[in-house]
PDB file of C-alpha atoms in Angstrom:
ATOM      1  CA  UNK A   1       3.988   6.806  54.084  1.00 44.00           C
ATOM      2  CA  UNK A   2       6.340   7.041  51.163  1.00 43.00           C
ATOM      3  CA  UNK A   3       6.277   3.748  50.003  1.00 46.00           C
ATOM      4  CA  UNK A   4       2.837   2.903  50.604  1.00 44.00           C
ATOM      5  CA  UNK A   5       2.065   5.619  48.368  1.00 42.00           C
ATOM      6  CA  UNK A   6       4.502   4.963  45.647  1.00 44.00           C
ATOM      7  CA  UNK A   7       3.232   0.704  45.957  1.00 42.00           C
ATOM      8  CA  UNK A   8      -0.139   2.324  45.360  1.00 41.00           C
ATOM      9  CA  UNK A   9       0.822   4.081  42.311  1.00 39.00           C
ATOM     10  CA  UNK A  10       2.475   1.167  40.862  1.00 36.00           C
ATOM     11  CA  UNK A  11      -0.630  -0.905  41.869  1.00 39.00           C
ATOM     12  CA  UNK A  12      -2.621   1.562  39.481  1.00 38.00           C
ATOM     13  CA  UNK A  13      -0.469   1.539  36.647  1.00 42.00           C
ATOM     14  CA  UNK A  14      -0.658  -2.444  36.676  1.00 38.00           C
ATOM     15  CA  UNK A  15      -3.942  -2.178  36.699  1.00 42.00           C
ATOM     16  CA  UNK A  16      -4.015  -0.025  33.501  1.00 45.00           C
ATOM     17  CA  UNK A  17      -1.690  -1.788  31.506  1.00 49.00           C
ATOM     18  CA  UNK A  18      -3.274  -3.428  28.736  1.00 54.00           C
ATOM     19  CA  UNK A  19      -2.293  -7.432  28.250  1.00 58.00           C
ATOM     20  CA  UNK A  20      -0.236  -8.392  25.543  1.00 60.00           C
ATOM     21  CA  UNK A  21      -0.616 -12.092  24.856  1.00 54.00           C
ATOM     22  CA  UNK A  22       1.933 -14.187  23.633  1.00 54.00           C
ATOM     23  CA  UNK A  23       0.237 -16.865  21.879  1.00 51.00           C
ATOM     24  CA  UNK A  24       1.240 -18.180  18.386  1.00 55.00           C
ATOM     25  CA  UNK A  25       0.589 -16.023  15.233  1.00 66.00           C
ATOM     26  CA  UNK A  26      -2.602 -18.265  14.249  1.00 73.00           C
ATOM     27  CA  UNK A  27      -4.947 -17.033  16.649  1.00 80.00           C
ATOM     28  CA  UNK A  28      -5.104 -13.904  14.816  1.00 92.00           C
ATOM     29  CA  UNK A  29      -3.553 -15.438  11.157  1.00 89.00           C
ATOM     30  CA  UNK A  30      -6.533 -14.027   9.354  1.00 89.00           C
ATOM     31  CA  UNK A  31      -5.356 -10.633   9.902  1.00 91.00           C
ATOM     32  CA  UNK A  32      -1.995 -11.019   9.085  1.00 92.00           C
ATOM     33  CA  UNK A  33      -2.986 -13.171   6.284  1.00 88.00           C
ATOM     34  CA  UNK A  34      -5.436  -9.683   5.285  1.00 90.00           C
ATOM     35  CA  UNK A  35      -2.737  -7.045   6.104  1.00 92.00           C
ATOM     36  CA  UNK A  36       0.086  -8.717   3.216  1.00 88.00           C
ATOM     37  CA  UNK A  37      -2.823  -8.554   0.949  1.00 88.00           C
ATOM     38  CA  UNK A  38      -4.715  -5.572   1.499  1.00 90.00           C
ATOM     39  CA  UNK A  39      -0.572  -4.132   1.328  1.00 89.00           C
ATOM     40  CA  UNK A  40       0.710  -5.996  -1.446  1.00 85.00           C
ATOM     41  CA  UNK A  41      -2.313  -5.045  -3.652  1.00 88.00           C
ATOM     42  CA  UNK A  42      -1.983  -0.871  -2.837  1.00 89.00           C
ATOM     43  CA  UNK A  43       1.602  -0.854  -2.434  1.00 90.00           C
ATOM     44  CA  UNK A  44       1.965  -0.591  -6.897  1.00 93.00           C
ATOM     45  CA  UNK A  45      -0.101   2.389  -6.518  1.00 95.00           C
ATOM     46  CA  UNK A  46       2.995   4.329  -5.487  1.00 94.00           C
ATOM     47  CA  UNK A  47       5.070   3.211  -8.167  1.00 96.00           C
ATOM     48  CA  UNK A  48       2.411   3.980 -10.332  1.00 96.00           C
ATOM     49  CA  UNK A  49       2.673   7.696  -8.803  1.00 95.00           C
ATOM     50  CA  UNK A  50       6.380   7.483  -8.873  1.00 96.00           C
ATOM     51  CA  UNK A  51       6.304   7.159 -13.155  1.00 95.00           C
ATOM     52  CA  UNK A  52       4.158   9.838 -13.212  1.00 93.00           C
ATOM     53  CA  UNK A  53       4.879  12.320 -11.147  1.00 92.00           C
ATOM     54  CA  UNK A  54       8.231  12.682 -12.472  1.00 92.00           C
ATOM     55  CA  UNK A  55       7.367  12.750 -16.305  1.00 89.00           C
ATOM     56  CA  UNK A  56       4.403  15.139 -15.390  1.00 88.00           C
ATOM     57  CA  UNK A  57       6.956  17.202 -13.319  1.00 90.00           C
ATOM     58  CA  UNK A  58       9.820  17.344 -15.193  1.00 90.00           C
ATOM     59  CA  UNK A  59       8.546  16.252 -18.643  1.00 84.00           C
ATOM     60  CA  UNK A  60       8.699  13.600 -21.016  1.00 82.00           C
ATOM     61  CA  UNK A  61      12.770  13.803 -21.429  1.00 85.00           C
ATOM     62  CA  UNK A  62      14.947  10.517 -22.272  1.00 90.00           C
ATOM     63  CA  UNK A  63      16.897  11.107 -19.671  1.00 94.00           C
ATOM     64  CA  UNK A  64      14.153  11.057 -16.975  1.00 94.00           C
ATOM     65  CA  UNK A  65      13.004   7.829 -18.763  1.00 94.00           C
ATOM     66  CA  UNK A  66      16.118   6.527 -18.260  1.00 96.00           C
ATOM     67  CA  UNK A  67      16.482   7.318 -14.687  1.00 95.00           C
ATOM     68  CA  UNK A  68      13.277   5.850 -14.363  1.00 96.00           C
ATOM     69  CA  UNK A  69      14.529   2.727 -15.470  1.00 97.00           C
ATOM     70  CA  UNK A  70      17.244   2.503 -13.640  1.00 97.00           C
ATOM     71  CA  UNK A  71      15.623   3.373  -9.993  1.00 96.00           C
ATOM     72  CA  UNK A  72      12.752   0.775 -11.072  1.00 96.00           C
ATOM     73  CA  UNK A  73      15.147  -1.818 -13.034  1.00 97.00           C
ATOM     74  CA  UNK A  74      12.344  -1.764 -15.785  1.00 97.00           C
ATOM     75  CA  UNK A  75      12.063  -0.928 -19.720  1.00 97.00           C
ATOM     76  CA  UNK A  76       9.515   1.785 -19.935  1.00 96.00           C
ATOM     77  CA  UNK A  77       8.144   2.234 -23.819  1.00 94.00           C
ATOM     78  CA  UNK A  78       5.941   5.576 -23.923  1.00 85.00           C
ATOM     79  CA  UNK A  79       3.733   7.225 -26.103  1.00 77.00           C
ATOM     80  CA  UNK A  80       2.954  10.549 -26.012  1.00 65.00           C
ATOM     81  CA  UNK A  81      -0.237  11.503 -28.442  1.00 59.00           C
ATOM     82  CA  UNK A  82      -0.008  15.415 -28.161  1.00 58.00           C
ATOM     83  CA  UNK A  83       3.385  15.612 -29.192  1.00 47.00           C
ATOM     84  CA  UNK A  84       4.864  16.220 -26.001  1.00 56.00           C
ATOM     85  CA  UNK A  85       2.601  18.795 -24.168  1.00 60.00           C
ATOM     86  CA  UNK A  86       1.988  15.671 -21.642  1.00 60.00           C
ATOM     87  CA  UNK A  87      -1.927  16.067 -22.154  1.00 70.00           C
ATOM     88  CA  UNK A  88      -2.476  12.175 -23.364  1.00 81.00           C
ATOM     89  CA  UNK A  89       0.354   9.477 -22.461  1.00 88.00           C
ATOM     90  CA  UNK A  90       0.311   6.401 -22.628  1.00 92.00           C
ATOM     91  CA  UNK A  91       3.335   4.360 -21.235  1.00 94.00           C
ATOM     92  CA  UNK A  92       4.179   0.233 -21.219  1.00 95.00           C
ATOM     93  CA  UNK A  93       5.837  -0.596 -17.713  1.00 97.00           C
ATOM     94  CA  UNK A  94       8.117  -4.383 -17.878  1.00 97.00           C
ATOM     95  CA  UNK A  95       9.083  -4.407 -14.275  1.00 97.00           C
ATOM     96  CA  UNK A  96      12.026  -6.888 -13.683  1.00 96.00           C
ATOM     97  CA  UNK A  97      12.488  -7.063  -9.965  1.00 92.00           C
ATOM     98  CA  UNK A  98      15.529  -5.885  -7.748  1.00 91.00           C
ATOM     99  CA  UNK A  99      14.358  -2.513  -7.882  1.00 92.00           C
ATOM    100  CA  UNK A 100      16.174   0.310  -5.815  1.00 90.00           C
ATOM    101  CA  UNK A 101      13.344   2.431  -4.082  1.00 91.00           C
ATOM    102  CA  UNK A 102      10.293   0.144  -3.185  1.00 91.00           C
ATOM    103  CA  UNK A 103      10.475  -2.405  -0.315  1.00 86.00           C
ATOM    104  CA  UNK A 104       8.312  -4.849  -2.048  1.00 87.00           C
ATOM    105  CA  UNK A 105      10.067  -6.432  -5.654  1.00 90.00           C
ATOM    106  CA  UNK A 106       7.808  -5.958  -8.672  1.00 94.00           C
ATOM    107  CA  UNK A 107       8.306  -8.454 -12.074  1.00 95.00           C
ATOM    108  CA  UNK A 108       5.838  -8.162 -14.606  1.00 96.00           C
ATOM    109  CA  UNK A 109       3.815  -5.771 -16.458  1.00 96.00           C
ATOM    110  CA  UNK A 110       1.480  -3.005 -16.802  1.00 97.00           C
ATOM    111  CA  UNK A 111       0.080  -0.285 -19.360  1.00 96.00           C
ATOM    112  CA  UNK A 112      -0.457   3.459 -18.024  1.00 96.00           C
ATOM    113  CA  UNK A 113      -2.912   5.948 -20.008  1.00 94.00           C
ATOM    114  CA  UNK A 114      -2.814   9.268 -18.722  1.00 93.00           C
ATOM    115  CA  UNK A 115      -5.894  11.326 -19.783  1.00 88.00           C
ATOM    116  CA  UNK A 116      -4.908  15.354 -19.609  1.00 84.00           C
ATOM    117  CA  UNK A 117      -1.809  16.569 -17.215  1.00 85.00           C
ATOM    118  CA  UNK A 118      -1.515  14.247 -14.210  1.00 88.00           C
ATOM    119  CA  UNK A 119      -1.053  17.277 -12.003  1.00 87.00           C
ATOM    120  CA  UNK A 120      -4.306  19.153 -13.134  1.00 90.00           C
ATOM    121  CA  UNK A 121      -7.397  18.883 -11.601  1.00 93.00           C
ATOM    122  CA  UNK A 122      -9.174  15.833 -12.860  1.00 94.00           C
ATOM    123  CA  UNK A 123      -6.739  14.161 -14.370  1.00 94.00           C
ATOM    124  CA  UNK A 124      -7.077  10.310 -14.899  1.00 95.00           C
ATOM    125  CA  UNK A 125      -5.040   7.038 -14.822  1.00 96.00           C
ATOM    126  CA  UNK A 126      -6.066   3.925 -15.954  1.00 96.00           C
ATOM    127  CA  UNK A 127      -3.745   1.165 -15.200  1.00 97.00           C
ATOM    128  CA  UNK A 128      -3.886  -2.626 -17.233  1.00 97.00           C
ATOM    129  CA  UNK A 129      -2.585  -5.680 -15.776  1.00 97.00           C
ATOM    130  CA  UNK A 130      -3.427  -8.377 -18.368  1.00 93.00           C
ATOM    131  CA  UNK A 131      -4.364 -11.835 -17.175  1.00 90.00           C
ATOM    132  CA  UNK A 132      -1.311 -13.428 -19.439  1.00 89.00           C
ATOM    133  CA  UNK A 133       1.448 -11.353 -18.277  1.00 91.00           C
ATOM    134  CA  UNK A 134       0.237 -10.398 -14.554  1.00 94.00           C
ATOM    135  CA  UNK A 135       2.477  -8.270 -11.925  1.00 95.00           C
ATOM    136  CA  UNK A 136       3.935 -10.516  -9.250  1.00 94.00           C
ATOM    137  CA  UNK A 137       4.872  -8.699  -6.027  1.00 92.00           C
ATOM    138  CA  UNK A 138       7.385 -10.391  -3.654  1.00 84.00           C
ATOM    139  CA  UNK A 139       7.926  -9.065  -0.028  1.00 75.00           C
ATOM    140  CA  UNK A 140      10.839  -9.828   2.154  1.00 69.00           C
ATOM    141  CA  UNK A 141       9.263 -12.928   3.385  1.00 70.00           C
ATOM    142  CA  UNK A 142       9.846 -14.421   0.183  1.00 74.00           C
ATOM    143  CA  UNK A 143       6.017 -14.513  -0.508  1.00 79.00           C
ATOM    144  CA  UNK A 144       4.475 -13.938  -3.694  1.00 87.00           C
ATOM    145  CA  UNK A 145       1.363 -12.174  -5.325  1.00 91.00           C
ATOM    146  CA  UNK A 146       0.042 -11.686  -8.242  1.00 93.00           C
ATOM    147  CA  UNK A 147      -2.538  -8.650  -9.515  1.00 95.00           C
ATOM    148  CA  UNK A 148      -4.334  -8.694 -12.845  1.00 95.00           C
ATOM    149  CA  UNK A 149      -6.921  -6.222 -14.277  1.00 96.00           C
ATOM    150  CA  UNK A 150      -7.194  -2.597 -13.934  1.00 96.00           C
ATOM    151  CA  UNK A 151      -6.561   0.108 -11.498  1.00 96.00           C
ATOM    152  CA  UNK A 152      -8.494   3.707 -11.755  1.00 97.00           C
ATOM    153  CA  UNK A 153      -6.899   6.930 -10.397  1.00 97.00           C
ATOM    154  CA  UNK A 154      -8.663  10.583 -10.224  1.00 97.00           C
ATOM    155  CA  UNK A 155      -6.493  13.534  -8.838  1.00 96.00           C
ATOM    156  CA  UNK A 156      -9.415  15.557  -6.872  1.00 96.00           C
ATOM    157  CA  UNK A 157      -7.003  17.916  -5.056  1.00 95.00           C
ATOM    158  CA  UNK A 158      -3.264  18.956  -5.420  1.00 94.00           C
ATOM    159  CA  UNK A 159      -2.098  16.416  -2.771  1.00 96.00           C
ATOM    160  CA  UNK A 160      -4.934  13.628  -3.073  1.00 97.00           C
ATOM    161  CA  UNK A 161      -5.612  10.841  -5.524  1.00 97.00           C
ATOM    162  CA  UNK A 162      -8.740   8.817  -5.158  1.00 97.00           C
ATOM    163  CA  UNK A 163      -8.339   4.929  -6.335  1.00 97.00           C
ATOM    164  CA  UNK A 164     -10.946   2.638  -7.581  1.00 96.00           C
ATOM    165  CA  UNK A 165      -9.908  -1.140  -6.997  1.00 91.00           C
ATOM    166  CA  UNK A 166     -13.122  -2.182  -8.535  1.00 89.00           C
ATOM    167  CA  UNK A 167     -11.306  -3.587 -11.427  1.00 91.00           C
ATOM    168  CA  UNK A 168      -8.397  -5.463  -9.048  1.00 94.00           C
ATOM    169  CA  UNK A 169      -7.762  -9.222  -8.984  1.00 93.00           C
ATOM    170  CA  UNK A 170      -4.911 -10.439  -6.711  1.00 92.00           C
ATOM    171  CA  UNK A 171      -4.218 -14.376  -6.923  1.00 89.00           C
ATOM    172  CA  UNK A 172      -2.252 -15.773  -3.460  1.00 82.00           C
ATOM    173  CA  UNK A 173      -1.075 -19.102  -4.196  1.00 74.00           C
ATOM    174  CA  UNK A 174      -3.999 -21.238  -5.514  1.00 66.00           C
ATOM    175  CA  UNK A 175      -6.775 -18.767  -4.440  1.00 81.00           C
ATOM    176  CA  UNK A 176      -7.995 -15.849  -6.626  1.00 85.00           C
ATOM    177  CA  UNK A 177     -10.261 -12.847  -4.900  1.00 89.00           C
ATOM    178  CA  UNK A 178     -11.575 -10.088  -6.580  1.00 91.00           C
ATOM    179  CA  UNK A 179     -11.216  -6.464  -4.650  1.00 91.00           C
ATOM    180  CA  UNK A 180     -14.241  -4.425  -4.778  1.00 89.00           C
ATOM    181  CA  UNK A 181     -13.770  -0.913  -2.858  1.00 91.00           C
ATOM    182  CA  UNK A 182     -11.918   2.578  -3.177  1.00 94.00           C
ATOM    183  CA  UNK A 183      -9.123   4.105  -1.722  1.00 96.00           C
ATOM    184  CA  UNK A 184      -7.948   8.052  -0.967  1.00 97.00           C
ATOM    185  CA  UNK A 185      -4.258   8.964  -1.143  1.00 97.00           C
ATOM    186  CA  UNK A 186      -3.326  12.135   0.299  1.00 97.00           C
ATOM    187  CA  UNK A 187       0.007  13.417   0.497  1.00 97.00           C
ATOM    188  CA  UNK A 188       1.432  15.392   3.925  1.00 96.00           C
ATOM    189  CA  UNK A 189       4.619  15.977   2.200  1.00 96.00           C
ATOM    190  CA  UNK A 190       6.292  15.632  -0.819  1.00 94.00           C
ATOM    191  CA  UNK A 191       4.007  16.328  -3.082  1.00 91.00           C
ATOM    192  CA  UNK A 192       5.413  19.491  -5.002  1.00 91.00           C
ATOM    193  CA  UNK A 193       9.067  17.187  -5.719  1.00 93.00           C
ATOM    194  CA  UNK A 194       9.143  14.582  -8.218  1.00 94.00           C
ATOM    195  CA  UNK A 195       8.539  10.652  -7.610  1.00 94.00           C
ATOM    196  CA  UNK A 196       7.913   9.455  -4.236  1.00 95.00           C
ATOM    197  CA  UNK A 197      11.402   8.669  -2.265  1.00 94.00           C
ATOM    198  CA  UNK A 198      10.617  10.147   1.141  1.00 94.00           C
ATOM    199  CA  UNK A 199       6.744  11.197   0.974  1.00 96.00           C
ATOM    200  CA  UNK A 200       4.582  10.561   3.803  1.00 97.00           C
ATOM    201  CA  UNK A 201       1.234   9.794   2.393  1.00 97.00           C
ATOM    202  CA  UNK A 202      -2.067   9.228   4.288  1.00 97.00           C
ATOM    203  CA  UNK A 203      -3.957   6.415   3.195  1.00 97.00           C
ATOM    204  CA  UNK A 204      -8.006   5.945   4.107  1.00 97.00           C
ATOM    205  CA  UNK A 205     -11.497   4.093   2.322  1.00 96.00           C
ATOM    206  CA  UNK A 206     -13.189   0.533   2.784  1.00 95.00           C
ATOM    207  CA  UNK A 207     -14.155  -1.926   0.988  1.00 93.00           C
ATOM    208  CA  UNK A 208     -14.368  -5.919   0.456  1.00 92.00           C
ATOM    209  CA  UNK A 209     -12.060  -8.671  -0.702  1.00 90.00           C
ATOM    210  CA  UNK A 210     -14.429 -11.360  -2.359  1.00 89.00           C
ATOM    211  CA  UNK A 211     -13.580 -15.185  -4.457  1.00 80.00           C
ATOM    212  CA  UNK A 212     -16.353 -16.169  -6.716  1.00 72.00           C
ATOM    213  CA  UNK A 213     -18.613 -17.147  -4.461  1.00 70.00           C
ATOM    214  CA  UNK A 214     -18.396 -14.954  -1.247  1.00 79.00           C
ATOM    215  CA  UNK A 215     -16.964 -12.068   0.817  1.00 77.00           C
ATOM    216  CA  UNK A 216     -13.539 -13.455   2.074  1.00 82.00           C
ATOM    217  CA  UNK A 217     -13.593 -10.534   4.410  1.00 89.00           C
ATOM    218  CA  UNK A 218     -14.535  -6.505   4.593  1.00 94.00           C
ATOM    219  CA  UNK A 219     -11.839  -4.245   5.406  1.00 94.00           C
ATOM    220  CA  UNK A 220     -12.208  -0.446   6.855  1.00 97.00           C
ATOM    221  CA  UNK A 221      -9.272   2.148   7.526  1.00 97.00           C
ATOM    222  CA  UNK A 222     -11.124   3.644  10.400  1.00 97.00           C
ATOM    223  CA  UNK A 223      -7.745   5.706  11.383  1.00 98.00           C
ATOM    224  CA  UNK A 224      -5.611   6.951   7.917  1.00 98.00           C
ATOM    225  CA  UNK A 225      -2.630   4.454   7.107  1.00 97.00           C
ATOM    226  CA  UNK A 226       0.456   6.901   7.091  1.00 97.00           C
ATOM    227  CA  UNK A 227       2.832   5.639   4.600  1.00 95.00           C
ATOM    228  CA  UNK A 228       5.991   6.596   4.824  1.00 95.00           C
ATOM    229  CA  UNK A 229       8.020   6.345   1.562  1.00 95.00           C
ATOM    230  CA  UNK A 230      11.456   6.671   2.685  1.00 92.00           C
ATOM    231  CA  UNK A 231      13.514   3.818   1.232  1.00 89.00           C
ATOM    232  CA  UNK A 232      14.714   2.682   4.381  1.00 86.00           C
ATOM    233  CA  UNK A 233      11.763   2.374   6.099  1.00 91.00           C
ATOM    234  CA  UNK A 234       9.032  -0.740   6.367  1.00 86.00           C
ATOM    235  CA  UNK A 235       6.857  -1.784   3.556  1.00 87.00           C
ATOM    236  CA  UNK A 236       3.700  -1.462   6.002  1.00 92.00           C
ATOM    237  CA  UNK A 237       2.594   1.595   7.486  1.00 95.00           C
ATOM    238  CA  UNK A 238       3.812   3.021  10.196  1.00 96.00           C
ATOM    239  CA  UNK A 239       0.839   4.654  12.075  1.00 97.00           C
ATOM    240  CA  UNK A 240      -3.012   3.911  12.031  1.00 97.00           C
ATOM    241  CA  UNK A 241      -5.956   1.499  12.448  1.00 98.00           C
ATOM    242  CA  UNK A 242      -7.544  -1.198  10.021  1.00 97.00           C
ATOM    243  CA  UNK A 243     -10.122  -2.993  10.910  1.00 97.00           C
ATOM    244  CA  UNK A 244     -11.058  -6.230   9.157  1.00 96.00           C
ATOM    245  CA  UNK A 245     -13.978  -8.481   9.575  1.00 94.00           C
ATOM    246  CA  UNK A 246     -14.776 -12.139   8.186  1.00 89.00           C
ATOM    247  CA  UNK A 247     -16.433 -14.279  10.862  1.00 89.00           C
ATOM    248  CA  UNK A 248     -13.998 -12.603  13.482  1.00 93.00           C
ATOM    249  CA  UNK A 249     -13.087  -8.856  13.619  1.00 95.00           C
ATOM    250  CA  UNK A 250      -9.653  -7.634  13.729  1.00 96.00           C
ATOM    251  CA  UNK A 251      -8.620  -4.538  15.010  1.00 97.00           C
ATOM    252  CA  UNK A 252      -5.246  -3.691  13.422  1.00 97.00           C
ATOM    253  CA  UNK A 253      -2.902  -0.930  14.998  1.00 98.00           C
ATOM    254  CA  UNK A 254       0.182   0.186  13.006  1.00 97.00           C
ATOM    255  CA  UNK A 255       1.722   2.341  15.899  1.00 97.00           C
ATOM    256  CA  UNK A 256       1.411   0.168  19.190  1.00 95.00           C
ATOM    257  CA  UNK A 257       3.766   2.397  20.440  1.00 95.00           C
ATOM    258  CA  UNK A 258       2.532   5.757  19.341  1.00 94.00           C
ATOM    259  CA  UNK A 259       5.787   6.702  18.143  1.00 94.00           C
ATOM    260  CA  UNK A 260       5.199   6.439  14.249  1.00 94.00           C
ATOM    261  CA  UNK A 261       8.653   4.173  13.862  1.00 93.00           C
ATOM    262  CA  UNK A 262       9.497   2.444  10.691  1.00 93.00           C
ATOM    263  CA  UNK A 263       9.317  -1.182  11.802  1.00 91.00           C
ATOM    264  CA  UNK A 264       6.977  -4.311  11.057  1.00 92.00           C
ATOM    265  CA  UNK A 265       5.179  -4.385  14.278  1.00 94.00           C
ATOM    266  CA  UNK A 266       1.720  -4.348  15.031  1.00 96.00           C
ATOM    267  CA  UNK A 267      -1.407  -4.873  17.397  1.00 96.00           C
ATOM    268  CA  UNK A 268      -3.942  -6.825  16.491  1.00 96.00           C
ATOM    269  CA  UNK A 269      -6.802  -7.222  18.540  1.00 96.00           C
ATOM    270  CA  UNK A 270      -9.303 -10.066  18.417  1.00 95.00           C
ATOM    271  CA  UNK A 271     -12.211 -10.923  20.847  1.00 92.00           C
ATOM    272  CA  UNK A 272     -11.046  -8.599  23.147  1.00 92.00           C
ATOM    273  CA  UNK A 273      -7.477 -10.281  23.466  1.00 93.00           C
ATOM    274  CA  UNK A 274      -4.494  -8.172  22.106  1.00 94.00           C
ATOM    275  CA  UNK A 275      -1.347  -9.602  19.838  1.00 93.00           C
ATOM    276  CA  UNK A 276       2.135  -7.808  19.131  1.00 93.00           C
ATOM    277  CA  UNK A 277       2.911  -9.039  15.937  1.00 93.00           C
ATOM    278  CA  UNK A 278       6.435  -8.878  13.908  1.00 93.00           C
ATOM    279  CA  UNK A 279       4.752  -8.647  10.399  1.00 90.00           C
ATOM    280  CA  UNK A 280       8.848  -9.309   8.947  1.00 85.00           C
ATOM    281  CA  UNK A 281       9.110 -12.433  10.938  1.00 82.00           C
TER     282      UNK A 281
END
């Protein structure tokens, strides 16, 4: 009876298994194509958090600018309005690529005006990517992006930043879209220690992606992205669910494994058939 039980078992677990098809990346290249976007366009936002964190923490000190510079391989020209009580700053960012923390290169630049303490209650960021001089994000594929306009950030809790992309262009090759949506960053860890180098931050909101003329496709974090900000790890996240919609709908797991690893993989499910993707290959 032994085996006939344990072939039964085994007939069960079969049976269970979800199928994993192994056709080419374009039957679900929309998503991918919406995951290096969506990524590339919220992945400054830490760096952003990185500049600030550390002169709100540790104060507006010429050496911490020039650590700063180093870790980002920028020139960072600041201006602090209240005579260094860190109430109003406002800070030029030239990003030059190569940088030592951040997965994704950054060249380009940006202006940062911090309105009261960035730590406090209420604080806000507002970030300016000018049209002339935009920042250019290059991943490890050796593909490029470029964001212009403006970036909003409200702290509503000690650990959580909301984000307005409202005011976001990104440009991918010839195409320009327009982001139109909001974002909530909440830290698990990390958040009491300067910069960003090893926080896990949990990422959630919705919105649309949009070129002149119509909705390229909607996107919805119906699971919180967890971001994990150790150097070594991937650019993407490593657990939670996306799901985007244009004329198909793309469920998009992070942790197909459900062991929160730092690697590029992912599930993406279309029409009811499921993908494992490499997102690095």
């Amino acid at each position: 009876m032994k085996p006939i039980y344990g072939l039964v078992v085994f007939s069960l677990l079969i049976a269970g298994c979800e199928k994993i098809y192994e056709e080419p990346k374009d039957s679900v290249k929309e998503g991918i194509e919406a995951i290096h976007q969506l990524n590339s366009s919220i992945s400054i936002v830490p760096v952003i958090e990185h500049i600030n964190s550390r002169f709100a923490q540790e104060g507006m000190d010429l050496l911490i600018k020039q650590k700063l510079e180093t870790e980002l391989n920028a020139e960072i020209l600041w201006i602090d309005s209240v005579f260094g009580n860190n109430e109003e700053v406002f800070l030029k960012v030239k990003l030059m690529g190569d940088n030592r923390i951040f997965r994704n290169d950054y060249m380009g630049e940006m202006e940062i005006s911090v309105k009261r303490n960035y730590l406090e209650l209420g604080s806000e960021v507002l970030v300016k990517i000018s049209n002339s001089n935009p920042l250019v994000i290059h991943n490890e594929k050796n593909e490029s992006f470029s964001l212009r306009g403006n970036i909003e950030i409200q702290r509503t809790l000690t650990n959580t930043i909301e984000v307005d992309l409202r005011g976001l262009s990104i440009v991918t090759d010839s195409d320009a879209y327009h982001w139109e949506g909001s974002l909530t960053y909440k830290w698990v860890s990390g958040e009491n220690i300067p910069g960003v180098i090893n926080d896990i931050v949990h990422v959630s909101g919705n919105g649309v992606l949009k070129d002149e003329n119509d909705i390229e496709f909607s996107w919805d974090i119906t699971t919180p992205l967890s971001w994990n900000l150790e150097p070594a790890c991937t650019r993407y996240f490593t657990s939670g669910v996306l799901l985007v919609k244009d004329d198909d709908r793309y469920h998009i797991n992070f942790d197909p494994f459900e062991n929160g690893a730092c690697n590029d993989i992912v599930k993406i499910t279309k029409a009811g058939k499921s993908y494992e993707i490499n997102l690095a290959d």
